[in-house]
Amino acid sequence: MCWKFLVTLVLLNVSSVWSGGGCGPLFKGKCTCGYGSYDNGRRYIVNCTDTGFKDTTVLENLPAETEVVIFTGNHIPELPWNVFGQMNDLVSLTIVDMSNNGIREIRGKTYHHVSNVHRLILNHNNISIARDDDDMNHHHPRVFSNFVNLMELHLTNAFADNTSAQLSEDLHDIFVNSNLTKLIKLHLEQNEISTFKDKHVFCDLPALRDLHLGDNNLRELNFNVMCLKHLRFLDLERNKFEMVKAKDLAMLDTVQTQPGRDVNFMVDFMYNPFRCDCSISYFHDWLQKTKVDARNKDYYTCRRNGKDFDTETVLNLKVQRCKTQSQSTRTTAGHTATLVFLLVVLCFILVGLVAALIYVSRDRINFRRTLAPVLSNVSKKVQYTSIRDDDCPEVHV
């Protein structure tokens, strides 16, 4: 009898987790709906993973108690207007995951009834937000405007391949027009980003605390981070940094020392292809003295002559030779400047002595007597050369 009671209890628990295992006939038996464990809590989940859907019609019929929507692994190249329907009142909806659906375009009026959503996940899609792409305008600046309480935006590998620097301008336009004032976490990993044409791309995200830019092609910090007053973590893992410019390190120090900062600022440069040469010396010294928390700094490595097998940890790198060379260069430059200065001074002294000597000996030198023969000779030459052609006799043949 005891085992029968346990089996009954398990079945009751299963039925309470998934309400019948289905969401009604409109979902064609492909999705599951019910309460389950998600994000360390018990939530009502609608899960349509790898169902083969080619449109989002089923999402217009979500149960009113839905808290989490997982609609992944389908084939939806374009999200239409009102993806959750016009009549739904999804006040409990807090998490939307639409990853890996092959999404290329998101219309400006796609998302409604999402005012309480705090996490939107659009990872591993093929989204275009360009103003002019193949004669099609995919740029919809207000695409996230209804996510007024959005706190996390996940866009890992979300954009079309060969993303250009124009992406930063298009993103900035979206951030400005969508008014994402509560966004604290932004993921932009694996988007082939090599540079940000718009330096202020993130400056209209005033609450941003975590910025994830790992697995891109960045070689320098060519965007403004000092405008992010609450930034606590900057992820730069697995980019293309061979060295870090002094101005970039100074900017990171400025972020850390901004007035009113309530948390320590952390940056991660792990797995970048640093070079083991003198260009790394400034970064080496910065790691030892900065107040910025460089996460995993003891494990940063650099490569010699670009060889992966010939590596050394940055902090253990001997940079004394680089410092000696630098000091030697500065010393040589200083000596050259000193010599030039002394030469100029000596020239002035020499000119002054000659002038003084002439002044003192002026009475002994008769300039008129000395210069008169010279002036007379010059005058005669001038007279000879000034004979005009009409002074010559005319010759007739």
mmCIF file of C-alpha atoms in Angstrom:
data_model
loop_
_atom_site.group_PDB
_atom_site.id
_atom_site.type_symbol
_atom_site.label_atom_id
_atom_site.label_comp_id
_atom_site.label_asym_id
_atom_site.label_seq_id
_atom_site.Cartn_x
_atom_site.Cartn_y
_atom_site.Cartn_z
ATOM 1 C CA MET A 1 0.000 0.000 0.000
ATOM 2 C CA CYS A 2 2.860 2.338 0.769
ATOM 3 C CA TRP A 3 4.352 2.090 -2.725
ATOM 4 C CA LYS A 4 0.957 2.719 -4.304
ATOM 5 C CA PHE A 5 0.645 5.881 -2.253
ATOM 6 C CA LEU A 6 4.102 7.035 -3.406
ATOM 7 C CA VAL A 7 3.260 6.350 -7.074
ATOM 8 C CA THR A 8 0.031 8.293 -6.722
ATOM 9 C CA LEU A 9 1.887 11.192 -5.103
ATOM 10 C CA VAL A 10 4.474 11.276 -7.930
ATOM 11 C CA LEU A 11 1.718 11.253 -10.560
ATOM 12 C CA LEU A 12 -0.040 14.100 -8.804
ATOM 13 C CA ASN A 13 3.190 16.099 -8.735
ATOM 14 C CA VAL A 14 3.805 15.453 -12.427
ATOM 15 C CA SER A 15 0.288 16.507 -13.343
ATOM 16 C CA SER A 16 0.713 19.663 -11.272
ATOM 17 C CA VAL A 17 3.951 20.524 -13.071
ATOM 18 C CA TRP A 18 2.553 20.080 -16.556
ATOM 19 C CA SER A 19 -1.177 20.690 -16.732
ATOM 20 C CA GLY A 20 -2.205 17.742 -18.864
ATOM 21 C CA GLY A 21 1.038 18.010 -20.913
ATOM 22 C CA GLY A 22 -0.599 20.250 -23.510
ATOM 23 C CA CYS A 23 -1.779 23.771 -24.131
ATOM 24 C CA GLY A 24 -4.970 23.080 -26.051
ATOM 25 C CA PRO A 25 -5.779 22.134 -29.646
ATOM 26 C CA LEU A 26 -4.369 25.320 -31.160
ATOM 27 C CA PHE A 27 -0.867 24.225 -30.124
ATOM 28 C CA LYS A 28 -1.273 20.961 -32.075
ATOM 29 C CA GLY A 29 0.185 18.948 -29.214
ATOM 30 C CA LYS A 30 3.676 20.300 -29.911
ATOM 31 C CA CYS A 31 4.108 22.475 -26.819
ATOM 32 C CA THR A 32 3.886 21.909 -23.093
ATOM 33 C CA CYS A 33 2.174 24.265 -20.678
ATOM 34 C CA GLY A 34 2.174 24.255 -16.916
ATOM 35 C CA TYR A 35 4.077 25.024 -13.754
ATOM 36 C CA GLY A 36 7.705 24.016 -13.582
ATOM 37 C CA SER A 37 11.102 25.012 -12.246
ATOM 38 C CA TYR A 38 12.795 27.864 -14.080
ATOM 39 C CA ASP A 39 15.391 30.367 -12.983
ATOM 40 C CA ASN A 40 15.390 29.072 -9.384
ATOM 41 C CA GLY A 41 11.645 29.446 -9.038
ATOM 42 C CA ARG A 42 8.303 27.850 -9.793
ATOM 43 C CA ARG A 43 6.722 29.459 -12.834
ATOM 44 C CA TYR A 44 4.038 28.835 -15.421
ATOM 45 C CA ILE A 45 5.955 27.897 -18.575
ATOM 46 C CA VAL A 46 4.874 27.588 -22.203
ATOM 47 C CA ASN A 47 7.592 25.580 -23.944
ATOM 48 C CA CYS A 48 7.654 25.223 -27.741
ATOM 49 C CA THR A 49 11.189 23.976 -28.392
ATOM 50 C CA ASP A 50 12.141 22.362 -31.726
ATOM 51 C CA THR A 51 8.518 22.083 -32.754
ATOM 52 C CA GLY A 52 9.030 22.946 -36.421
ATOM 53 C CA PHE A 53 6.679 25.929 -36.361
ATOM 54 C CA LYS A 54 7.031 28.276 -39.351
ATOM 55 C CA ASP A 55 4.935 31.059 -37.892
ATOM 56 C CA THR A 56 4.069 32.432 -34.471
ATOM 57 C CA THR A 57 0.291 31.972 -34.568
ATOM 58 C CA VAL A 58 0.288 29.743 -31.478
ATOM 59 C CA LEU A 59 1.778 32.570 -29.408
ATOM 60 C CA GLU A 60 -1.425 34.567 -29.892
ATOM 61 C CA ASN A 61 -3.183 32.048 -27.633
ATOM 62 C CA LEU A 62 -0.946 31.965 -24.578
ATOM 63 C CA PRO A 63 -2.681 31.162 -21.286
ATOM 64 C CA ALA A 64 -3.250 34.309 -19.223
ATOM 65 C CA GLU A 65 -1.108 32.955 -16.364
ATOM 66 C CA THR A 66 1.965 32.473 -18.587
ATOM 67 C CA GLU A 67 5.171 33.684 -16.933
ATOM 68 C CA VAL A 68 7.829 32.180 -19.218
ATOM 69 C CA VAL A 69 7.678 31.686 -22.990
ATOM 70 C CA ILE A 70 10.285 29.376 -24.543
ATOM 71 C CA PHE A 71 9.848 29.432 -28.303
ATOM 72 C CA THR A 72 13.167 28.187 -29.710
ATOM 73 C CA GLY A 73 14.510 26.001 -32.505
ATOM 74 C CA ASN A 74 11.812 26.893 -35.022
ATOM 75 C CA HIS A 75 11.946 28.614 -38.428
ATOM 76 C CA ILE A 76 10.519 32.128 -38.247
ATOM 77 C CA PRO A 77 12.442 34.476 -40.603
ATOM 78 C CA GLU A 78 10.132 37.410 -39.882
ATOM 79 C CA LEU A 79 8.248 38.276 -36.707
ATOM 80 C CA PRO A 80 4.881 39.849 -37.524
ATOM 81 C CA TRP A 81 3.002 42.599 -35.714
ATOM 82 C CA ASN A 82 1.465 41.679 -32.344
ATOM 83 C CA VAL A 83 3.271 38.376 -31.967
ATOM 84 C CA PHE A 84 1.384 37.727 -28.699
ATOM 85 C CA GLY A 85 -1.966 38.769 -30.121
ATOM 86 C CA GLN A 86 -3.962 41.963 -29.767
ATOM 87 C CA MET A 87 -6.343 40.906 -27.021
ATOM 88 C CA ASN A 88 -4.056 39.081 -24.610
ATOM 89 C CA ASP A 89 -3.404 40.674 -21.249
ATOM 90 C CA LEU A 90 -0.145 38.979 -20.239
ATOM 91 C CA VAL A 91 0.467 40.763 -16.959
ATOM 92 C CA SER A 92 2.435 37.787 -15.562
ATOM 93 C CA LEU A 93 4.797 37.379 -18.507
ATOM 94 C CA THR A 94 8.352 38.097 -17.324
ATOM 95 C CA ILE A 95 10.702 36.041 -19.535
ATOM 96 C CA VAL A 96 10.650 35.576 -23.323
ATOM 97 C CA ASP A 97 13.155 33.273 -25.041
ATOM 98 C CA MET A 98 13.016 33.277 -28.853
ATOM 99 C CA SER A 99 16.505 31.984 -29.593
ATOM 100 C CA ASN A 100 17.595 29.977 -32.601
ATOM 101 C CA ASN A 101 14.584 30.665 -34.800
ATOM 102 C CA GLY A 102 16.384 32.026 -37.864
ATOM 103 C CA ILE A 103 14.799 35.430 -37.222
ATOM 104 C CA ARG A 104 15.931 38.000 -39.786
ATOM 105 C CA GLU A 105 13.518 40.871 -39.214
ATOM 106 C CA ILE A 106 11.636 42.106 -36.175
ATOM 107 C CA ARG A 107 8.902 44.584 -37.023
ATOM 108 C CA GLY A 108 8.494 47.785 -35.042
ATOM 109 C CA LYS A 109 5.101 46.652 -33.689
ATOM 110 C CA THR A 110 6.034 43.022 -33.060
ATOM 111 C CA TYR A 111 5.964 43.071 -29.281
ATOM 112 C CA HIS A 112 2.916 44.192 -27.323
ATOM 113 C CA HIS A 113 1.642 43.147 -23.878
ATOM 114 C CA VAL A 114 5.231 42.845 -22.624
ATOM 115 C CA SER A 115 5.330 45.694 -20.109
ATOM 116 C CA ASN A 116 6.368 43.358 -17.280
ATOM 117 C CA VAL A 117 8.961 41.349 -19.215
ATOM 118 C CA HIS A 118 12.372 41.801 -17.624
ATOM 119 C CA ARG A 119 14.371 39.326 -19.754
ATOM 120 C CA LEU A 120 14.336 39.043 -23.551
ATOM 121 C CA ILE A 121 16.529 36.392 -25.211
ATOM 122 C CA LEU A 122 17.136 36.524 -28.969
ATOM 123 C CA ASN A 123 20.385 34.573 -29.162
ATOM 124 C CA HIS A 124 21.561 32.714 -32.283
ATOM 125 C CA ASN A 125 19.384 34.372 -34.897
ATOM 126 C CA ASN A 126 20.201 36.252 -38.102
ATOM 127 C CA ILE A 127 18.683 39.641 -37.330
ATOM 128 C CA SER A 128 19.249 42.602 -39.615
ATOM 129 C CA ILE A 129 18.667 46.077 -38.210
ATOM 130 C CA ALA A 130 20.289 47.931 -41.108
ATOM 131 C CA ARG A 131 18.717 51.050 -42.577
ATOM 132 C CA ASP A 132 19.212 49.785 -46.118
ATOM 133 C CA ASP A 133 19.969 46.116 -46.684
ATOM 134 C CA ASP A 134 19.314 44.574 -50.119
ATOM 135 C CA ASP A 135 16.918 47.421 -50.889
ATOM 136 C CA MET A 136 14.937 46.486 -47.773
ATOM 137 C CA ASN A 137 14.773 48.701 -44.714
ATOM 138 C CA HIS A 138 15.037 46.478 -41.638
ATOM 139 C CA HIS A 139 15.752 49.344 -39.284
ATOM 140 C CA HIS A 140 12.924 49.715 -36.749
ATOM 141 C CA PRO A 141 14.141 52.053 -33.982
ATOM 142 C CA ARG A 142 11.210 51.370 -31.653
ATOM 143 C CA VAL A 143 11.459 47.597 -31.803
ATOM 144 C CA PHE A 144 11.913 47.284 -28.012
ATOM 145 C CA SER A 145 9.864 50.317 -27.011
ATOM 146 C CA ASN A 146 7.173 48.309 -25.202
ATOM 147 C CA PHE A 147 9.682 46.579 -22.915
ATOM 148 C CA VAL A 148 9.466 49.396 -20.389
ATOM 149 C CA ASN A 149 10.729 47.206 -17.535
ATOM 150 C CA LEU A 150 13.329 45.230 -19.469
ATOM 151 C CA MET A 151 16.402 44.490 -17.348
ATOM 152 C CA GLU A 152 18.241 41.896 -19.470
ATOM 153 C CA LEU A 153 18.688 41.842 -23.251
ATOM 154 C CA HIS A 154 20.467 38.807 -24.683
ATOM 155 C CA LEU A 155 21.746 39.270 -28.252
ATOM 156 C CA THR A 156 24.534 36.685 -28.423
ATOM 157 C CA ASN A 157 25.236 35.742 -32.047
ATOM 158 C CA ALA A 158 21.946 37.456 -32.853
ATOM 159 C CA PHE A 159 22.868 39.537 -35.893
ATOM 160 C CA ALA A 160 23.564 38.729 -39.514
ATOM 161 C CA ASP A 161 27.100 37.579 -40.323
ATOM 162 C CA ASN A 162 29.805 40.038 -41.402
ATOM 163 C CA THR A 163 28.386 42.701 -39.133
ATOM 164 C CA SER A 164 29.791 46.117 -40.011
ATOM 165 C CA ALA A 165 30.686 49.112 -37.882
ATOM 166 C CA GLN A 166 27.278 50.502 -38.905
ATOM 167 C CA LEU A 167 25.785 48.128 -36.299
ATOM 168 C CA SER A 168 26.721 50.543 -33.519
ATOM 169 C CA GLU A 169 24.780 53.407 -35.102
ATOM 170 C CA ASP A 170 21.731 51.229 -35.671
ATOM 171 C CA LEU A 171 21.898 49.855 -32.126
ATOM 172 C CA HIS A 172 22.280 53.329 -30.651
ATOM 173 C CA ASP A 173 19.224 54.482 -32.583
ATOM 174 C CA ILE A 174 17.246 51.564 -31.119
ATOM 175 C CA PHE A 175 18.496 52.210 -27.588
ATOM 176 C CA VAL A 176 17.505 55.879 -27.826
ATOM 177 C CA ASN A 177 14.040 55.259 -29.234
ATOM 178 C CA SER A 178 13.210 52.213 -27.123
ATOM 179 C CA ASN A 179 13.894 54.069 -23.863
ATOM 180 C CA LEU A 180 15.547 51.127 -22.098
ATOM 181 C CA THR A 181 16.157 53.064 -18.897
ATOM 182 C CA LYS A 182 16.033 49.985 -16.653
ATOM 183 C CA LEU A 183 18.320 47.724 -18.664
ATOM 184 C CA ILE A 184 21.167 46.479 -16.459
ATOM 185 C CA LYS A 185 22.572 43.581 -18.498
ATOM 186 C CA LEU A 186 23.396 43.542 -22.222
ATOM 187 C CA HIS A 187 24.877 40.560 -24.067
ATOM 188 C CA LEU A 188 26.490 41.140 -27.491
ATOM 189 C CA GLU A 189 28.906 38.212 -27.677
ATOM 190 C CA GLN A 190 29.808 36.406 -30.925
ATOM 191 C CA ASN A 191 28.629 39.120 -33.312
ATOM 192 C CA GLU A 192 31.907 39.637 -35.227
ATOM 193 C CA ILE A 193 32.128 43.213 -33.944
ATOM 194 C CA SER A 194 35.506 44.748 -34.806
ATOM 195 C CA THR A 195 34.791 48.405 -34.124
ATOM 196 C CA PHE A 196 32.034 50.770 -33.026
ATOM 197 C CA LYS A 197 31.509 53.604 -35.474
ATOM 198 C CA ASP A 198 29.227 55.353 -32.998
ATOM 199 C CA LYS A 199 31.367 55.974 -29.910
ATOM 200 C CA HIS A 200 28.304 56.697 -27.756
ATOM 201 C CA VAL A 201 26.456 53.514 -28.670
ATOM 202 C CA PHE A 202 25.784 52.551 -25.028
ATOM 203 C CA CYS A 203 25.419 55.993 -23.492
ATOM 204 C CA ASP A 204 21.609 55.950 -23.571
ATOM 205 C CA LEU A 205 21.458 52.954 -21.255
ATOM 206 C CA PRO A 206 21.788 54.845 -17.953
ATOM 207 C CA ALA A 207 21.254 51.832 -15.661
ATOM 208 C CA LEU A 208 23.606 49.450 -17.484
ATOM 209 C CA ARG A 209 25.793 47.458 -15.105
ATOM 210 C CA ASP A 210 27.012 44.441 -17.100
ATOM 211 C CA LEU A 211 28.227 44.773 -20.700
ATOM 212 C CA HIS A 212 29.237 41.518 -22.387
ATOM 213 C CA LEU A 213 31.352 41.920 -25.554
ATOM 214 C CA GLY A 214 33.254 38.627 -25.476
ATOM 215 C CA ASP A 215 34.053 36.528 -28.548
ATOM 216 C CA ASN A 216 34.196 39.479 -30.948
ATOM 217 C CA ASN A 217 37.022 41.048 -32.978
ATOM 218 C CA LEU A 218 37.785 44.143 -30.905
ATOM 219 C CA ARG A 219 41.374 45.399 -30.838
ATOM 220 C CA GLU A 220 40.806 48.526 -28.772
ATOM 221 C CA LEU A 221 38.171 50.300 -26.684
ATOM 222 C CA ASN A 222 36.904 52.641 -29.368
ATOM 223 C CA PHE A 223 33.632 53.352 -27.579
ATOM 224 C CA ASN A 224 32.743 55.479 -24.582
ATOM 225 C CA VAL A 225 32.404 53.653 -21.267
ATOM 226 C CA MET A 226 32.815 56.692 -19.033
ATOM 227 C CA CYS A 227 29.190 57.663 -19.719
ATOM 228 C CA LEU A 228 28.060 54.439 -17.989
ATOM 229 C CA LYS A 229 27.995 55.665 -14.402
ATOM 230 C CA HIS A 230 26.862 52.330 -12.918
ATOM 231 C CA LEU A 231 28.953 49.935 -15.012
ATOM 232 C CA ARG A 232 30.341 47.146 -12.841
ATOM 233 C CA PHE A 233 31.501 44.522 -15.389
ATOM 234 C CA LEU A 234 32.976 44.809 -18.873
ATOM 235 C CA ASP A 235 33.524 41.480 -20.601
ATOM 236 C CA LEU A 236 36.236 41.589 -23.280
ATOM 237 C CA GLU A 237 37.177 37.911 -23.321
ATOM 238 C CA ARG A 238 38.293 36.241 -26.541
ATOM 239 C CA ASN A 239 38.713 39.349 -28.654
ATOM 240 C CA LYS A 240 41.729 40.423 -30.752
ATOM 241 C CA PHE A 241 43.698 42.556 -28.272
ATOM 242 C CA GLU A 242 47.433 42.159 -28.919
ATOM 243 C CA MET A 243 48.124 45.028 -26.539
ATOM 244 C CA VAL A 244 46.007 47.572 -24.663
ATOM 245 C CA LYS A 245 46.568 51.228 -25.428
ATOM 246 C CA ALA A 246 47.494 53.569 -22.601
ATOM 247 C CA LYS A 247 44.461 55.778 -23.306
ATOM 248 C CA ASP A 248 42.136 52.776 -22.963
ATOM 249 C CA LEU A 249 43.633 51.791 -19.622
ATOM 250 C CA ALA A 250 43.349 55.399 -18.430
ATOM 251 C CA MET A 251 39.675 55.343 -19.420
ATOM 252 C CA LEU A 252 39.100 52.186 -17.375
ATOM 253 C CA ASP A 253 40.771 53.821 -14.375
ATOM 254 C CA THR A 254 38.468 56.819 -14.803
ATOM 255 C CA VAL A 255 35.410 54.557 -14.701
ATOM 256 C CA GLN A 256 36.638 53.084 -11.411
ATOM 257 C CA THR A 257 37.285 56.458 -9.780
ATOM 258 C CA GLN A 258 34.027 58.157 -10.766
ATOM 259 C CA PRO A 259 32.293 59.871 -7.808
ATOM 260 C CA GLY A 260 29.394 57.991 -6.272
ATOM 261 C CA ARG A 261 30.495 54.538 -7.428
ATOM 262 C CA ASP A 262 28.947 51.938 -5.107
ATOM 263 C CA VAL A 263 30.589 48.785 -6.536
ATOM 264 C CA ASN A 264 34.059 47.904 -7.736
ATOM 265 C CA PHE A 265 34.509 47.987 -11.498
ATOM 266 C CA MET A 266 35.596 44.692 -13.069
ATOM 267 C CA VAL A 267 37.014 43.986 -16.539
ATOM 268 C CA ASP A 268 37.978 40.669 -18.126
ATOM 269 C CA PHE A 269 40.701 40.411 -20.830
ATOM 270 C CA MET A 270 41.031 36.625 -20.631
ATOM 271 C CA TYR A 271 42.009 34.665 -23.783
ATOM 272 C CA ASN A 272 43.203 37.628 -25.844
ATOM 273 C CA PRO A 273 46.269 37.126 -28.111
ATOM 274 C CA PHE A 274 48.644 39.503 -26.308
ATOM 275 C CA ARG A 275 52.188 39.807 -27.678
ATOM 276 C CA CYS A 276 55.192 39.194 -25.427
ATOM 277 C CA ASP A 277 57.084 42.311 -26.492
ATOM 278 C CA CYS A 278 57.604 45.838 -25.248
ATOM 279 C CA SER A 279 54.077 46.845 -26.275
ATOM 280 C CA ILE A 280 52.738 44.816 -23.334
ATOM 281 C CA SER A 281 54.873 46.590 -20.714
ATOM 282 C CA TYR A 282 52.346 49.349 -20.000
ATOM 283 C CA PHE A 283 49.557 46.780 -19.575
ATOM 284 C CA HIS A 284 51.849 44.717 -17.328
ATOM 285 C CA ASP A 285 52.441 47.695 -15.025
ATOM 286 C CA TRP A 286 48.771 48.687 -15.092
ATOM 287 C CA LEU A 287 47.660 45.249 -13.902
ATOM 288 C CA GLN A 288 49.896 45.619 -10.846
ATOM 289 C CA LYS A 289 48.821 49.093 -9.757
ATOM 290 C CA THR A 290 45.248 49.672 -10.979
ATOM 291 C CA LYS A 291 42.256 49.742 -8.643
ATOM 292 C CA VAL A 292 40.130 48.156 -11.374
ATOM 293 C CA ASP A 293 39.426 44.482 -10.687
ATOM 294 C CA ALA A 294 40.995 42.703 -13.677
ATOM 295 C CA ARG A 295 39.301 39.332 -13.397
ATOM 296 C CA ASN A 296 41.624 36.318 -13.830
ATOM 297 C CA LYS A 297 44.604 38.640 -14.330
ATOM 298 C CA ASP A 298 46.995 35.988 -12.981
ATOM 299 C CA TYR A 299 46.102 33.824 -15.984
ATOM 300 C CA TYR A 300 46.488 36.387 -18.786
ATOM 301 C CA THR A 301 49.053 35.042 -21.231
ATOM 302 C CA CYS A 302 51.027 36.520 -24.109
ATOM 303 C CA ARG A 303 52.587 34.845 -27.129
ATOM 304 C CA ARG A 304 56.129 35.135 -28.427
ATOM 305 C CA ASN A 305 56.430 35.716 -32.177
ATOM 306 C CA GLY A 306 52.748 34.839 -32.542
ATOM 307 C CA LYS A 307 53.331 31.214 -31.522
ATOM 308 C CA ASP A 308 50.595 29.668 -29.390
ATOM 309 C CA PHE A 309 52.951 27.140 -27.860
ATOM 310 C CA ASP A 310 55.458 29.779 -26.721
ATOM 311 C CA THR A 311 53.457 31.643 -24.099
ATOM 312 C CA GLU A 312 54.056 33.312 -20.765
ATOM 313 C CA THR A 313 51.772 34.874 -18.181
ATOM 314 C CA VAL A 314 51.692 38.651 -18.506
ATOM 315 C CA LEU A 315 52.329 39.345 -14.824
ATOM 316 C CA ASN A 316 55.410 37.101 -14.831
ATOM 317 C CA LEU A 317 56.803 38.713 -17.977
ATOM 318 C CA LYS A 318 60.217 40.365 -17.542
ATOM 319 C CA VAL A 319 59.751 43.883 -18.869
ATOM 320 C CA GLN A 320 62.901 45.451 -17.369
ATOM 321 C CA ARG A 321 64.633 45.402 -20.770
ATOM 322 C CA CYS A 322 61.730 47.325 -22.289
ATOM 323 C CA LYS A 323 61.913 49.876 -19.493
ATOM 324 C CA THR A 324 65.688 50.201 -19.970
ATOM 325 C CA GLN A 325 65.247 50.768 -23.704
ATOM 326 C CA SER A 326 62.562 53.326 -23.070
ATOM 327 C CA GLN A 327 64.695 55.121 -20.508
ATOM 328 C CA SER A 328 67.662 55.016 -22.906
ATOM 329 C CA THR A 329 65.564 56.541 -25.681
ATOM 330 C CA ARG A 330 64.336 59.275 -23.367
ATOM 331 C CA THR A 331 67.917 59.921 -22.200
ATOM 332 C CA THR A 332 69.214 60.190 -25.782
ATOM 333 C CA ALA A 333 66.410 62.558 -26.690
ATOM 334 C CA GLY A 334 67.180 64.638 -23.612
ATOM 335 C CA HIS A 335 70.877 64.828 -24.482
ATOM 336 C CA THR A 336 70.101 65.886 -28.061
ATOM 337 C CA ALA A 337 67.815 68.673 -26.869
ATOM 338 C CA THR A 338 70.492 69.880 -24.440
ATOM 339 C CA LEU A 339 73.158 69.983 -27.138
ATOM 340 C CA VAL A 340 70.915 71.943 -29.503
ATOM 341 C CA PHE A 341 70.157 74.429 -26.745
ATOM 342 C CA LEU A 342 73.843 74.894 -25.932
ATOM 343 C CA LEU A 343 74.674 75.366 -29.625
ATOM 344 C CA VAL A 344 72.063 78.104 -29.983
ATOM 345 C CA VAL A 345 73.377 79.839 -26.854
ATOM 346 C CA LEU A 346 76.958 79.696 -28.148
ATOM 347 C CA CYS A 347 75.864 81.196 -31.480
ATOM 348 C CA PHE A 348 74.222 84.107 -29.695
ATOM 349 C CA ILE A 349 77.340 84.610 -27.567
ATOM 350 C CA LEU A 350 79.571 84.579 -30.677
ATOM 351 C CA VAL A 351 77.388 87.135 -32.474
ATOM 352 C CA GLY A 352 77.400 89.323 -29.378
ATOM 353 C CA LEU A 353 81.208 89.195 -29.099
ATOM 354 C CA VAL A 354 81.661 90.136 -32.771
ATOM 355 C CA ALA A 355 79.244 93.041 -32.399
ATOM 356 C CA ALA A 356 81.028 94.195 -29.251
ATOM 357 C CA LEU A 357 84.428 93.979 -30.971
ATOM 358 C CA ILE A 358 83.211 96.075 -33.904
ATOM 359 C CA TYR A 359 81.700 98.636 -31.554
ATOM 360 C CA VAL A 360 84.887 98.974 -29.510
ATOM 361 C CA SER A 361 87.099 99.312 -32.651
ATOM 362 C CA ARG A 362 84.806 101.697 -34.543
ATOM 363 C CA ASP A 363 87.207 104.674 -34.141
ATOM 364 C CA ARG A 364 90.151 102.749 -35.566
ATOM 365 C CA ILE A 365 88.271 101.701 -38.696
ATOM 366 C CA ASN A 366 87.692 104.339 -41.392
ATOM 367 C CA PHE A 367 84.712 102.872 -43.157
ATOM 368 C CA ARG A 368 84.650 105.628 -45.807
ATOM 369 C CA ARG A 369 88.285 105.091 -46.771
ATOM 370 C CA THR A 370 87.906 101.357 -46.792
ATOM 371 C CA LEU A 371 84.684 101.195 -48.725
ATOM 372 C CA ALA A 372 85.198 104.081 -51.199
ATOM 373 C CA PRO A 373 87.243 102.084 -53.792
ATOM 374 C CA VAL A 374 84.751 99.271 -53.657
ATOM 375 C CA LEU A 375 81.783 101.582 -54.161
ATOM 376 C CA SER A 376 83.524 103.368 -57.040
ATOM 377 C CA ASN A 377 84.209 100.093 -58.835
ATOM 378 C CA VAL A 378 80.593 98.967 -58.407
ATOM 379 C CA SER A 379 79.359 102.341 -59.758
ATOM 380 C CA LYS A 380 81.432 102.023 -62.939
ATOM 381 C CA LYS A 381 80.101 98.560 -63.603
ATOM 382 C CA VAL A 382 76.551 99.796 -63.200
ATOM 383 C CA GLN A 383 77.185 102.604 -65.733
ATOM 384 C CA TYR A 384 78.544 100.214 -68.349
ATOM 385 C CA THR A 385 75.635 97.874 -68.065
ATOM 386 C CA SER A 386 73.074 100.652 -68.299
ATOM 387 C CA ILE A 387 73.884 101.721 -71.906
ATOM 388 C CA ARG A 388 70.668 101.591 -73.872
ATOM 389 C CA ASP A 389 70.276 100.064 -77.286
ATOM 390 C CA ASP A 390 69.307 103.393 -78.872
ATOM 391 C CA ASP A 391 72.764 104.794 -78.025
ATOM 392 C CA CYS A 392 74.307 102.418 -80.567
ATOM 393 C CA PRO A 393 74.629 103.630 -84.221
ATOM 394 C CA GLU A 394 72.117 102.155 -86.668
ATOM 395 C CA VAL A 395 73.644 99.849 -89.240
ATOM 396 C CA HIS A 396 72.155 99.686 -92.789
ATOM 397 C CA VAL A 397 72.804 96.757 -95.096
#
